[in-house]
């Protein structure tokens, strides 16, 4: 089975995708990591080369095509929030064997999992003030609304609703591989 996970940032795509892949013996791809390897640059630097996110997606779509061409079956790929938009979607919808899954959660739960990275994609510790928490809650909510318009394209939508990653993995295994 070929599974594409998407959802807003910090919803758990990479964590859950990797855990599920390990559990069922599938190959796991983190799309952002694959982009950085393919272009040999951190994403933050790559994105600066393009005027818009649309142009960025247009350029990096080659990585998605490469993954799909080189892997015939049994993989999970964690895509960015835009995973079912424009160039990515045009590639995904051409392959009827792909199962697309949107991971969803409430903004307050996502805020608890938020991670920050420097320009070189290294994790950094950030202590959020109450004002910052309100800001990120608002931004996460806006992302949920914005990207949610394309999430109806997915084969499945799975609500995490604050569950642990291992609980979500068990649920997804039952849903997808039963």
XYZ file of C-alpha atoms in Angstrom:
178
model
C 0.000 0.000 0.000
C 1.175 3.528 -0.780
C 0.068 6.029 1.847
C 0.322 9.819 1.706
C -0.132 11.629 5.033
C -0.821 15.322 5.151
C -2.148 17.861 7.647
C -1.139 21.169 9.151
C 2.305 21.655 10.653
C 2.955 19.838 13.937
C -0.180 17.693 13.699
C 2.025 14.591 13.880
C 2.535 13.489 10.274
C 6.218 12.611 10.597
C 5.998 11.070 14.051
C 2.898 9.000 13.329
C 4.003 8.167 9.787
C 7.402 6.905 10.935
C 5.899 4.890 13.784
C 3.281 3.328 11.509
C 5.870 2.529 8.831
C 8.125 0.866 11.417
C 5.216 -1.118 12.845
C 4.043 -2.521 9.490
C 7.440 -2.785 7.783
C 6.942 0.006 5.227
C 9.486 2.518 3.983
C 8.980 6.015 5.417
C 9.675 9.294 3.643
C 9.535 12.731 5.223
C 8.965 14.943 2.185
C 10.739 17.968 3.665
C 13.796 15.858 4.450
C 13.734 14.373 0.945
C 13.594 17.881 -0.561
C 16.600 18.984 1.470
C 18.556 15.909 0.384
C 17.600 16.263 -3.277
C 18.505 19.962 -3.498
C 21.290 19.763 -0.906
C 19.962 22.873 0.896
C 17.757 23.476 3.914
C 14.154 24.278 3.010
C 14.336 27.762 4.509
C 17.063 28.657 1.991
C 15.233 26.991 -0.896
C 12.025 28.891 -0.181
C 13.897 32.196 -0.328
C 14.736 31.472 -3.956
C 11.071 31.649 -4.960
C 8.671 34.538 -4.936
C 5.736 32.424 -3.743
C 4.945 29.091 -2.105
C 3.250 28.144 -5.383
C 6.526 28.555 -7.262
C 8.344 26.624 -4.552
C 5.897 23.709 -4.879
C 6.262 23.855 -8.651
C 10.020 23.405 -8.325
C 10.125 20.731 -5.626
C 7.383 18.560 -7.135
C 10.194 16.682 -8.868
C 10.994 15.105 -5.491
C 7.470 13.725 -5.120
C 7.590 12.328 -8.655
C 10.948 10.720 -7.929
C 9.703 9.045 -4.740
C 6.621 7.676 -6.493
C 8.578 6.459 -9.521
C 11.273 4.725 -7.487
C 8.982 3.059 -4.926
C 6.321 0.776 -6.258
C 4.621 -0.230 -3.033
C 4.539 -0.275 0.755
C 5.592 3.183 1.784
C 4.308 6.113 3.778
C 5.191 9.671 2.854
C 4.589 12.599 5.201
C 3.732 15.636 3.084
C 3.548 19.307 4.105
C 0.212 21.028 4.822
C 0.000 21.818 1.093
C 0.266 18.112 0.260
C -3.039 18.034 -1.616
C -2.594 21.344 -3.452
C -1.762 22.281 -7.042
C 1.418 20.560 -8.287
C 1.477 17.909 -5.576
C -2.199 17.102 -6.122
C -1.740 16.806 -9.898
C 0.890 14.129 -9.299
C -1.004 12.330 -6.528
C -4.331 12.090 -8.360
C -2.658 10.360 -11.314
C -1.856 7.323 -9.169
C -5.047 5.468 -8.244
C -3.131 3.205 -5.875
C -2.233 6.052 -3.515
C -4.249 6.309 -0.315
C -4.333 9.854 1.031
C -4.904 10.523 4.716
C -5.325 13.891 6.396
C -4.396 14.009 10.065
C -6.480 16.525 11.978
C -6.429 17.843 15.516
C -7.549 20.886 17.449
C -5.329 23.946 17.396
C -4.768 23.760 21.174
C -3.461 20.178 20.871
C -1.218 21.090 17.947
C 0.188 24.022 19.917
C 1.387 21.548 22.560
C 3.393 19.723 19.873
C 4.773 22.795 18.105
C 8.472 22.609 17.266
C 10.805 25.292 16.028
C 13.796 24.971 13.736
C 16.625 27.274 12.726
C 17.402 28.084 9.091
C 19.498 24.925 8.833
C 16.588 22.694 9.929
C 18.055 22.066 13.381
C 15.546 21.946 16.234
C 15.731 24.840 18.666
C 14.142 25.370 22.063
C 11.703 28.264 22.275
C 9.832 29.277 25.409
C 6.467 30.683 24.350
C 4.976 33.612 26.230
C 1.206 33.804 26.680
C 1.114 36.367 23.876
C 3.096 34.021 21.606
C 0.770 31.141 22.447
C -2.239 33.234 21.422
C -0.460 34.197 18.208
C 0.381 30.581 17.309
C -3.111 29.373 18.201
C -4.486 31.948 15.776
C -1.969 30.960 13.070
C -2.673 27.242 13.506
C -6.413 27.912 13.296
C -5.907 29.915 10.104
C -3.817 27.076 8.629
C -6.518 24.549 9.523
C -9.075 26.686 7.707
C -6.882 27.484 4.698
C -5.519 24.016 3.994
C -8.771 22.354 5.046
C -10.286 23.405 1.733
C -8.108 20.861 -0.074
C -8.320 18.147 2.570
C -11.728 17.023 1.297
C -9.758 15.435 -1.575
C -8.262 12.866 0.798
C -9.320 9.244 0.872
C -9.554 9.428 4.678
C -9.565 12.113 7.334
C -8.392 10.990 10.756
C -9.019 13.087 13.864
C -6.276 12.682 16.418
C -8.201 14.682 19.032
C -5.285 14.745 21.448
C -4.545 10.999 21.310
C -1.004 9.814 21.779
C 1.015 8.992 18.678
C 0.882 5.264 19.507
C -2.927 5.375 19.803
C -3.137 7.170 16.450
C -0.820 4.580 14.878
C -3.027 1.736 16.143
C -6.142 3.472 14.789
C -4.560 4.134 11.394
C -3.260 0.590 11.132
C -6.792 -0.705 11.743
C -8.288 1.791 9.292
C -5.800 1.345 6.466
C -4.423 -2.162 6.751
C -7.272 -4.219 8.210
